[in-house]
Amino acid sequence: MPTRAADPVALKPPGRTDPDTHSKRTKGHRPLVTETANTTRWGILSTGRIAGLFATGLASAPGAELVAVGSRSQESADRFGDRFDIPRRHASYADLAADPEVDVIYVATPHPGHKEAALTCIAAGKNVLCEKPFALNVGEATEMVEAARAKGVFLMEAMWTRFRPAMVKVREVLASGAIGDITLVTANIGWQAGFDPASRLYDPELGGGALLDGGVYPLSFVSMVLGAPSEVTGVAVLGKTGVDEQEAISLLHPSRAVACVGVTIRANPISLATIVGTQGRIQIDHDFHKPTSFTVSVDGQEPERHEYPLDEGNGYQFEAIHVMDCLQQGLTESPVMPLDESLTIMNTMDSLRAQWGVRYPQETG
Ligand SMILES: NC(=O)c1ccc[n+]([C@@H]2O[C@H](COP(=O)([O-])OP(=O)(O)OC[C@H]3O[C@@H](n4cnc5c(N)ncnc54)[C@H](OP(=O)(O)O)[C@@H]3O)[C@@H](O)[C@H]2O)c1
């Protein structure tokens, strides 16, 4: 039987309010799941690549029951249902949202579909875990957040990196003050995608581009460490379909800390992240966005190595466990991945795309 990871420790960088103050509770801290069973009933909305990985991860999340799937077609819902032994298979996202046997729905469509799918689920009173990037832009993300808050249901961006045990420990080290005041954060991400104009990564209709797909990881990491930036600038290389294929991003924060982010879908970089403080530094090893090890070097001391090998599951179970913990506590927002922070990150990405002239067809007007 898998064991639960320790509760993630909320990070309190200088000048930020306690993340827990962002999270709202239902009246009387009413659990947001059925009180009769000790399980949380999940539905998965869409049947693509990440939907399959998440379904696999759920099998290692104690208390999670994968009861339903929704697809644009019955055939695909059935195929996915057969693959993961899911009893309830719906031929539309709306039917999944309306399923009374489901507590929480994981949204895993391409980015331009996140808003509509999340709104459909929220309107039906469902709790939602929505893939990253949270939406196509901050306007869409704001609609989602407002709808969830008005309805009193749980909503969170599925930034799975934050819930990996190694990243929970990184936050603990930061909160201890061991490396002093943070002055510099760096993070790179990327992979050689291979050009395919019809693919989700390159097609503007599907929200293509390196920033929204990969860049959201280092930007979210910087945000976790330093909070909201006061200035953001970047240079990007646009490809044949008009979307960004690689970029270098600089961020300045109110504390005067700076951050440096590199993103590419043209090659395979070493995806390291470093946090540099006045008394030491943390280096998170490749791939920092699915971390299993890091080193803390405090000035004048021997470096300390931290290893968190993935003993079971594929790593997606940790975000699911966190969601279920929030639901059990009656929280409608996560203290670890707060909605206001997802909005700030979307805002940063909007600002960068504006600098580069990357606009999606859905954004006309
Ligand atoms: N957390 C992570 O590690 C991670 C990794 C990869 C991707 N993601 C995120 O997850 C989302 C989905 O990525 P993916 O790689 O799983 O995509 P994918 O393999 O293309 O699957 C997307 C699924 O969404 C549904 N869909 C709805 N509208 C669609 C449309 N217009 N075109 C194509 N499919 C559509 C389809 O399912 P039905 O036909 O069943 O409706 C499709 O199978 C993206 O937002 C991405 O950023 C996260």
Tab-separated table of C-alpha atoms and ligand atoms in Angstrom:
chain	number	residue	atom	x	y	z
A	1	MET	CA	0.000	0.000	0.000
A	2	PRO	CA	1.562	3.319	-0.999
A	3	THR	CA	2.183	5.834	1.740
A	4	ARG	CA	1.302	9.488	1.520
A	5	ALA	CA	4.033	12.096	1.178
A	6	ALA	CA	4.388	14.494	4.068
A	7	ASP	CA	2.171	17.545	3.804
A	8	PRO	CA	3.895	20.048	1.559
A	9	VAL	CA	5.451	22.882	3.512
A	10	ALA	CA	4.241	26.280	2.423
A	11	LEU	CA	7.049	28.613	1.424
A	12	LYS	CA	7.060	32.148	2.763
A	13	PRO	CA	9.499	34.233	0.724
A	14	PRO	CA	10.159	37.745	2.062
A	15	GLY	CA	7.281	40.108	1.437
A	16	ARG	CA	4.738	37.408	0.629
A	17	THR	CA	1.689	36.645	2.648
A	18	ASP	CA	1.281	33.174	4.050
A	19	PRO	CA	0.011	31.101	1.102
A	20	ASP	CA	-2.540	29.580	3.428
A	21	THR	CA	-4.293	32.928	3.599
A	22	HIS	CA	-5.105	32.501	-0.117
A	23	SER	CA	-6.937	29.279	0.476
A	24	LYS	CA	-10.600	29.483	1.288
A	25	ARG	CA	-12.565	26.980	3.253
A	26	THR	CA	-16.126	25.948	2.842
A	27	LYS	CA	-18.462	26.913	5.701
A	28	GLY	CA	-17.721	24.740	8.731
A	29	HIS	CA	-14.780	23.207	6.792
A	30	ARG	CA	-17.182	20.818	5.060
A	31	PRO	CA	-15.249	18.195	3.070
A	32	LEU	CA	-15.726	18.639	-0.679
A	33	VAL	CA	-16.022	14.900	-1.234
A	34	THR	CA	-18.624	12.377	-0.224
A	35	GLU	CA	-18.409	11.881	3.516
A	36	THR	CA	-19.524	8.286	3.490
A	37	ALA	CA	-16.544	6.806	1.721
A	38	ASN	CA	-12.881	7.226	2.445
A	39	THR	CA	-12.168	7.554	-1.247
A	40	THR	CA	-12.205	10.403	-3.723
A	41	ARG	CA	-13.899	9.634	-7.026
A	42	TRP	CA	-11.976	11.010	-10.003
A	43	GLY	CA	-13.067	11.665	-13.554
A	44	ILE	CA	-10.627	12.337	-16.385
A	45	LEU	CA	-11.649	14.774	-19.099
A	46	SER	CA	-10.047	13.832	-22.457
A	47	THR	CA	-8.011	10.802	-23.434
A	48	GLY	CA	-4.645	12.023	-24.743
A	49	ARG	CA	-1.086	11.431	-23.640
A	50	ILE	CA	-1.058	13.196	-20.284
A	51	ALA	CA	-4.522	11.877	-19.413
A	52	GLY	CA	-3.016	8.370	-19.616
A	53	LEU	CA	-0.024	9.318	-17.464
A	54	PHE	CA	-2.293	10.866	-14.857
A	55	ALA	CA	-4.522	7.777	-14.828
A	56	THR	CA	-1.402	5.679	-14.199
A	57	GLY	CA	-0.315	8.039	-11.399
A	58	LEU	CA	-3.711	7.835	-9.707
A	59	ALA	CA	-3.160	4.112	-9.163
A	60	SER	CA	-0.400	5.083	-6.684
A	61	ALA	CA	-2.492	7.692	-4.857
A	62	PRO	CA	-4.080	6.152	-1.738
A	63	GLY	CA	-7.808	6.834	-1.594
A	64	ALA	CA	-8.127	7.731	-5.273
A	65	GLU	CA	-10.733	5.911	-7.306
A	66	LEU	CA	-10.795	6.497	-11.053
A	67	VAL	CA	-14.501	6.073	-11.800
A	68	ALA	CA	-15.181	7.990	-15.029
A	69	VAL	CA	-13.734	9.330	-18.253
A	70	GLY	CA	-15.150	11.821	-20.741
A	71	SER	CA	-14.103	12.200	-24.347
A	72	ARG	CA	-15.326	13.899	-27.503
A	73	SER	CA	-16.137	10.415	-28.782
A	74	GLN	CA	-17.606	7.282	-27.227
A	75	GLU	CA	-15.022	5.170	-29.015
A	76	SER	CA	-12.105	6.977	-27.403
A	77	ALA	CA	-13.794	7.014	-23.972
A	78	ASP	CA	-14.293	3.240	-24.253
A	79	ARG	CA	-10.722	2.628	-25.379
A	80	PHE	CA	-9.378	4.685	-22.456
A	81	GLY	CA	-11.876	3.038	-20.109
A	82	ASP	CA	-10.724	-0.430	-21.177
A	83	ARG	CA	-7.073	0.563	-20.770
A	84	PHE	CA	-7.485	1.830	-17.210
A	85	ASP	CA	-10.454	-0.245	-16.115
A	86	ILE	CA	-12.778	2.759	-15.742
A	87	PRO	CA	-16.461	1.826	-15.368
A	88	ARG	CA	-18.186	5.065	-16.442
A	89	ARG	CA	-17.441	6.267	-19.984
A	90	HIS	CA	-18.986	9.431	-21.389
A	91	ALA	CA	-19.145	10.563	-25.004
A	92	SER	CA	-18.966	14.258	-24.096
A	93	TYR	CA	-17.226	16.448	-21.557
A	94	ALA	CA	-20.617	17.806	-20.442
A	95	ASP	CA	-21.840	14.296	-19.624
A	96	LEU	CA	-18.751	13.655	-17.518
A	97	ALA	CA	-19.265	16.971	-15.709
A	98	ALA	CA	-22.880	16.005	-14.949
A	99	ASP	CA	-21.976	12.547	-13.603
A	100	PRO	CA	-23.190	12.445	-9.974
A	101	GLU	CA	-20.722	9.661	-9.133
A	102	VAL	CA	-17.702	11.962	-9.641
A	103	ASP	CA	-16.108	14.249	-6.994
A	104	VAL	CA	-13.248	15.838	-8.911
A	105	ILE	CA	-12.354	16.127	-12.589
A	106	TYR	CA	-8.875	16.328	-14.082
A	107	VAL	CA	-8.889	18.492	-17.248
A	108	ALA	CA	-6.272	17.416	-19.806
A	109	THR	CA	-7.270	18.907	-23.166
A	110	PRO	CA	-4.860	21.107	-25.170
A	111	HIS	CA	-4.555	24.549	-23.545
A	112	PRO	CA	-7.261	26.335	-25.576
A	113	GLY	CA	-9.790	23.815	-24.248
A	114	HIS	CA	-8.979	24.311	-20.549
A	115	LYS	CA	-11.313	27.246	-19.950
A	116	GLU	CA	-14.426	25.759	-21.513
A	117	ALA	CA	-13.854	22.354	-19.953
A	118	ALA	CA	-13.192	23.804	-16.499
A	119	LEU	CA	-16.226	26.104	-16.707
A	120	THR	CA	-18.433	23.168	-17.710
A	121	CYS	CA	-17.239	21.148	-14.726
A	122	ILE	CA	-17.496	24.067	-12.297
A	123	ALA	CA	-21.038	24.902	-13.458
A	124	ALA	CA	-21.980	21.295	-12.683
A	125	GLY	CA	-20.551	21.712	-9.160
A	126	LYS	CA	-17.434	19.630	-9.744
A	127	ASN	CA	-14.015	20.226	-8.200
A	128	VAL	CA	-11.334	20.662	-10.873
A	129	LEU	CA	-7.637	19.978	-11.312
A	130	CYS	CA	-6.655	21.657	-14.594
A	131	GLU	CA	-3.489	20.952	-16.577
A	132	LYS	CA	-0.784	23.538	-17.058
A	133	PRO	CA	-0.701	26.137	-18.520
A	134	PHE	CA	-3.820	26.995	-16.560
A	135	ALA	CA	-5.404	28.621	-19.640
A	136	LEU	CA	-4.436	30.333	-22.898
A	137	ASN	CA	-4.188	33.775	-21.259
A	138	VAL	CA	-4.956	35.604	-18.038
A	139	GLY	CA	-8.427	36.664	-19.222
A	140	GLU	CA	-9.499	33.039	-19.588
A	141	ALA	CA	-7.809	32.094	-16.318
A	142	THR	CA	-9.638	34.866	-14.485
A	143	GLU	CA	-13.000	33.594	-15.760
A	144	MET	CA	-12.158	30.138	-14.431
A	145	VAL	CA	-11.071	31.444	-11.021
A	146	GLU	CA	-14.110	33.682	-10.653
A	147	ALA	CA	-16.459	30.857	-11.605
A	148	ALA	CA	-14.899	28.443	-9.099
A	149	ARG	CA	-14.936	31.010	-6.307
A	150	ALA	CA	-18.561	31.907	-7.040
A	151	LYS	CA	-19.580	28.239	-7.063
A	152	GLY	CA	-17.506	27.334	-3.977
A	153	VAL	CA	-15.720	24.418	-5.649
A	154	PHE	CA	-12.033	23.530	-5.599
A	155	LEU	CA	-9.847	24.574	-8.541
A	156	MET	CA	-6.086	24.206	-8.998
A	157	GLU	CA	-3.524	24.316	-11.808
A	158	ALA	CA	-1.885	20.895	-12.193
A	159	MET	CA	1.675	22.129	-11.648
A	160	TRP	CA	2.818	18.643	-10.649
A	161	THR	CA	6.455	19.714	-10.020
A	162	ARG	CA	5.487	21.469	-6.780
A	163	PHE	CA	4.145	18.308	-5.212
A	164	ARG	CA	7.106	16.039	-5.879
A	165	PRO	CA	8.749	15.174	-2.522
A	166	ALA	CA	12.076	16.688	-3.637
A	167	MET	CA	10.411	20.049	-4.317
A	168	VAL	CA	8.559	19.900	-1.001
A	169	LYS	CA	11.976	19.485	0.666
A	170	VAL	CA	13.447	22.369	-1.376
A	171	ARG	CA	10.711	24.602	0.064
A	172	GLU	CA	11.576	23.362	3.554
A	173	VAL	CA	15.241	24.267	3.059
A	174	LEU	CA	14.278	27.707	1.761
A	175	ALA	CA	11.896	28.315	4.644
A	176	SER	CA	14.690	27.399	7.101
A	177	GLY	CA	16.694	30.382	5.850
A	178	ALA	CA	19.783	28.152	5.463
A	179	ILE	CA	20.997	29.827	2.260
A	180	GLY	CA	20.163	33.394	3.345
A	181	ASP	CA	18.309	35.953	1.257
A	182	ILE	CA	17.658	34.804	-2.287
A	183	THR	CA	19.367	36.945	-4.909
A	184	LEU	CA	19.318	34.875	-8.114
A	185	VAL	CA	17.244	32.027	-9.539
A	186	THR	CA	18.026	30.233	-12.815
A	187	ALA	CA	16.126	27.479	-14.604
A	188	ASN	CA	16.196	25.945	-18.083
A	189	ILE	CA	13.829	23.541	-19.746
A	190	GLY	CA	13.394	22.058	-23.186
A	191	TRP	CA	13.389	19.111	-25.512
A	192	GLN	CA	13.970	18.547	-29.219
A	193	ALA	CA	10.398	18.276	-30.363
A	194	GLY	CA	10.837	17.744	-34.100
A	195	PHE	CA	8.930	20.164	-36.293
A	196	ASP	CA	5.336	19.172	-37.078
A	197	PRO	CA	3.060	22.088	-37.983
A	198	ALA	CA	-0.063	20.045	-37.177
A	199	SER	CA	1.044	19.096	-33.678
A	200	ARG	CA	-0.207	20.685	-30.468
A	201	LEU	CA	3.239	22.155	-29.866
A	202	TYR	CA	3.445	24.063	-33.165
A	203	ASP	CA	-0.172	24.738	-34.148
A	204	PRO	CA	-1.331	28.222	-33.012
A	205	GLU	CA	-4.944	26.954	-33.008
A	206	LEU	CA	-3.914	24.523	-30.257
A	207	GLY	CA	-1.976	27.108	-28.229
A	208	GLY	CA	1.401	26.034	-29.631
A	209	GLY	CA	4.768	27.402	-28.536
A	210	ALA	CA	7.561	26.637	-26.096
A	211	LEU	CA	6.484	29.201	-23.509
A	212	LEU	CA	3.051	27.847	-22.645
A	213	ASP	CA	4.124	24.213	-22.844
A	214	GLY	CA	7.595	24.250	-21.278
A	215	GLY	CA	8.314	27.801	-20.111
A	216	VAL	CA	5.480	27.657	-17.608
A	217	TYR	CA	7.599	25.234	-15.505
A	218	PRO	CA	10.607	27.502	-14.873
A	219	LEU	CA	8.338	30.555	-14.551
A	220	SER	CA	6.242	28.753	-11.963
A	221	PHE	CA	9.443	27.657	-10.205
A	222	VAL	CA	10.720	31.247	-10.075
A	223	SER	CA	7.323	32.345	-8.794
A	224	MET	CA	7.386	29.676	-6.071
A	225	VAL	CA	10.761	30.967	-4.853
A	226	LEU	CA	10.479	34.721	-5.389
A	227	GLY	CA	6.788	35.549	-5.776
A	228	ALA	CA	5.432	37.889	-8.454
A	229	PRO	CA	7.962	39.729	-10.613
A	230	SER	CA	7.946	43.506	-10.982
A	231	GLU	CA	9.578	43.431	-14.445
A	232	VAL	CA	9.713	40.765	-17.145
A	233	THR	CA	11.563	40.924	-20.449
A	234	GLY	CA	12.437	38.281	-22.974
A	235	VAL	CA	13.693	37.547	-26.453
A	236	ALA	CA	12.197	34.745	-28.506
A	237	VAL	CA	12.776	32.968	-31.786
A	238	LEU	CA	9.530	32.376	-33.664
A	239	GLY	CA	9.197	29.460	-36.082
A	240	LYS	CA	7.386	28.850	-39.360
A	241	THR	CA	3.966	28.585	-37.733
A	242	GLY	CA	4.435	31.874	-35.861
A	243	VAL	CA	4.773	30.396	-32.384
A	244	ASP	CA	7.819	30.802	-30.114
A	245	GLU	CA	10.300	27.925	-30.418
A	246	GLN	CA	12.895	29.192	-27.964
A	247	GLU	CA	13.379	32.095	-25.623
A	248	ALA	CA	15.519	33.724	-22.947
A	249	ILE	CA	13.595	35.465	-20.158
A	250	SER	CA	14.780	37.867	-17.428
A	251	LEU	CA	12.743	38.708	-14.329
A	252	LEU	CA	13.223	41.326	-11.612
A	253	HIS	CA	11.445	41.069	-8.259
A	254	PRO	CA	10.500	43.642	-5.622
A	255	SER	CA	13.207	42.195	-3.308
A	256	ARG	CA	15.739	43.070	-6.093
A	257	ALA	CA	16.290	39.377	-6.707
A	258	VAL	CA	16.650	38.482	-10.390
A	259	ALA	CA	15.848	35.334	-12.337
A	260	CYS	CA	16.966	33.941	-15.648
A	261	VAL	CA	14.962	31.369	-17.623
A	262	GLY	CA	15.795	29.533	-20.866
A	263	VAL	CA	13.310	27.497	-22.899
A	264	THR	CA	13.676	25.603	-26.181
A	265	ILE	CA	11.853	23.004	-28.239
A	266	ARG	CA	14.692	22.904	-30.790
A	267	ALA	CA	17.270	20.952	-28.740
A	268	ASN	CA	17.793	18.982	-25.557
A	269	PRO	CA	19.223	21.248	-22.844
A	270	ILE	CA	20.345	20.239	-19.365
A	271	SER	CA	17.300	21.240	-17.320
A	272	LEU	CA	18.906	22.477	-14.131
A	273	ALA	CA	17.517	24.957	-11.631
A	274	THR	CA	19.583	26.908	-9.139
A	275	ILE	CA	18.607	29.127	-6.218
A	276	VAL	CA	21.386	31.409	-5.044
A	277	GLY	CA	21.252	33.088	-1.640
A	278	THR	CA	23.557	35.346	0.360
A	279	GLN	CA	24.745	32.338	2.411
A	280	GLY	CA	24.647	29.455	-0.054
A	281	ARG	CA	22.822	27.844	-2.936
A	282	ILE	CA	20.574	24.977	-4.002
A	283	GLN	CA	21.074	23.100	-7.265
A	284	ILE	CA	18.204	20.942	-8.476
A	285	ASP	CA	19.419	18.308	-10.915
A	286	HIS	CA	18.144	17.526	-14.409
A	287	ASP	CA	15.144	17.363	-14.965
A	288	PHE	CA	14.351	20.016	-12.393
A	289	HIS	CA	10.658	19.941	-13.303
A	290	LYS	CA	10.415	16.306	-12.204
A	291	PRO	CA	13.038	16.481	-9.476
A	292	THR	CA	14.524	13.485	-7.711
A	293	SER	CA	17.709	15.018	-6.295
A	294	PHE	CA	19.291	18.318	-5.294
A	295	THR	CA	22.318	19.667	-3.442
A	296	VAL	CA	22.340	22.330	-0.751
A	297	SER	CA	25.659	24.159	-0.349
A	298	VAL	CA	25.820	26.449	2.649
A	299	ASP	CA	28.921	28.658	2.651
A	300	GLY	CA	31.703	27.150	4.802
A	301	GLN	CA	29.992	23.752	5.105
A	302	GLU	CA	30.159	20.458	3.202
A	303	PRO	CA	27.477	20.288	0.460
A	304	GLU	CA	24.446	18.246	1.483
A	305	ARG	CA	22.930	15.872	-1.040
A	306	HIS	CA	19.178	15.123	-1.032
A	307	GLU	CA	17.846	12.129	-2.982
A	308	TYR	CA	14.175	11.405	-3.599
A	309	PRO	CA	14.059	8.488	-6.039
A	310	LEU	CA	10.633	7.651	-7.369
A	311	ASP	CA	9.974	4.344	-5.624
A	312	GLU	CA	6.555	3.851	-7.107
A	313	GLY	CA	4.103	5.491	-9.451
A	314	ASN	CA	5.145	7.919	-12.172
A	315	GLY	CA	5.170	11.090	-10.052
A	316	TYR	CA	1.711	12.336	-10.996
A	317	GLN	CA	0.247	10.814	-7.844
A	318	PHE	CA	1.623	13.584	-5.624
A	319	GLU	CA	-0.526	16.379	-7.063
A	320	ALA	CA	-3.570	14.085	-6.855
A	321	ILE	CA	-2.801	13.329	-3.203
A	322	HIS	CA	-2.570	17.050	-2.498
A	323	VAL	CA	-5.915	17.704	-4.195
A	324	MET	CA	-7.551	14.976	-2.141
A	325	ASP	CA	-6.049	16.395	1.059
A	326	CYS	CA	-7.462	19.827	0.175
A	327	LEU	CA	-10.887	18.334	-0.564
A	328	GLN	CA	-10.911	16.417	2.706
A	329	GLN	CA	-10.110	19.653	4.550
A	330	GLY	CA	-12.848	21.546	2.707
A	331	LEU	CA	-10.331	23.838	0.993
A	332	THR	CA	-11.452	25.371	-2.287
A	333	GLU	CA	-7.949	26.603	-3.125
A	334	SER	CA	-4.537	25.043	-2.672
A	335	PRO	CA	-2.074	26.748	-0.320
A	336	VAL	CA	0.782	25.300	-2.407
A	337	MET	CA	-0.442	26.278	-5.890
A	338	PRO	CA	-2.796	29.203	-5.133
A	339	LEU	CA	-5.137	30.492	-7.829
A	340	ASP	CA	-3.859	34.065	-7.517
A	341	GLU	CA	-0.388	32.761	-8.273
A	342	SER	CA	-1.610	30.907	-11.369
A	343	LEU	CA	-3.128	34.219	-12.524
A	344	THR	CA	0.164	36.036	-11.966
A	345	ILE	CA	2.064	33.404	-13.946
A	346	MET	CA	-0.470	33.667	-16.824
A	347	ASN	CA	-0.025	37.441	-16.682
A	348	THR	CA	3.749	37.064	-17.007
A	349	MET	CA	3.322	34.792	-20.031
A	350	ASP	CA	0.817	37.222	-21.615
A	351	SER	CA	3.344	40.010	-21.187
A	352	LEU	CA	6.119	37.961	-22.818
A	353	ARG	CA	3.931	36.928	-25.757
A	354	ALA	CA	2.960	40.581	-26.233
A	355	GLN	CA	6.664	41.489	-26.383
A	356	TRP	CA	7.213	38.816	-29.055
A	357	GLY	CA	4.024	39.415	-31.041
A	358	VAL	CA	2.707	35.880	-30.427
A	359	ARG	CA	-1.091	35.955	-30.499
A	360	TYR	CA	-3.401	32.976	-30.806
A	361	PRO	CA	-6.303	32.918	-33.289
A	362	GLN	CA	-8.724	32.752	-30.327
A	363	GLU	CA	-7.375	36.102	-29.079
A	364	THR	CA	-8.565	38.341	-31.898
A	365	GLY	CA	-10.606	41.390	-30.960
B	1	LIG	N1	1.880	17.846	-16.500
B	1	LIG	C1	2.579	17.349	-17.494
B	1	LIG	O1	3.601	16.707	-17.314
B	1	LIG	C2	2.071	17.540	-18.893
B	1	LIG	C3	2.663	16.793	-19.927
B	1	LIG	C4	2.132	16.920	-21.201
B	1	LIG	C5	1.069	17.793	-21.425
B	1	LIG	N2	0.542	18.510	-20.407
B	1	LIG	C6	-0.581	19.413	-20.647
B	1	LIG	O2	-1.744	18.626	-20.870
B	1	LIG	C7	-2.546	19.147	-21.903
B	1	LIG	C8	-2.772	18.061	-22.959
B	1	LIG	O3	-1.543	17.656	-23.476
B	1	LIG	P1	-1.347	16.215	-24.199
B	1	LIG	O4	0.079	16.147	-24.561
B	1	LIG	O5	-1.936	15.135	-23.390
B	1	LIG	O6	-2.213	16.418	-25.521
B	1	LIG	P2	-2.802	15.302	-26.492
B	1	LIG	O7	-2.039	14.021	-26.366
B	1	LIG	O8	-2.914	15.944	-27.819
B	1	LIG	O9	-4.257	14.999	-25.916
B	1	LIG	C9	-5.206	16.014	-25.774
B	1	LIG	C10	-6.581	15.382	-25.679
B	1	LIG	O10	-7.508	16.462	-25.549
B	1	LIG	C11	-8.703	16.179	-26.242
B	1	LIG	N3	-8.979	17.306	-27.158
B	1	LIG	C12	-9.970	18.219	-27.002
B	1	LIG	N4	-9.954	19.130	-27.973
B	1	LIG	C13	-8.933	18.781	-28.793
B	1	LIG	C14	-8.430	19.340	-29.989
B	1	LIG	N5	-8.967	20.431	-30.548
B	1	LIG	N6	-7.384	18.732	-30.583
B	1	LIG	C15	-6.817	17.653	-30.035
B	1	LIG	N7	-7.258	17.078	-28.893
B	1	LIG	C16	-8.313	17.633	-28.270
B	1	LIG	C17	-8.507	14.848	-26.938
B	1	LIG	O11	-9.171	13.877	-26.159
B	1	LIG	P3	-10.641	13.335	-26.568
B	1	LIG	O12	-10.561	13.039	-28.031
B	1	LIG	O13	-10.807	12.140	-25.728
B	1	LIG	O14	-11.650	14.393	-26.266
B	1	LIG	C18	-7.027	14.600	-26.910
B	1	LIG	O15	-6.705	13.244	-26.812
B	1	LIG	C19	-1.822	20.388	-22.407
B	1	LIG	O16	-2.415	21.536	-21.865
B	1	LIG	C20	-0.388	20.235	-21.886
B	1	LIG	O17	0.237	21.459	-21.579
B	1	LIG	C21	1.020	18.378	-19.150
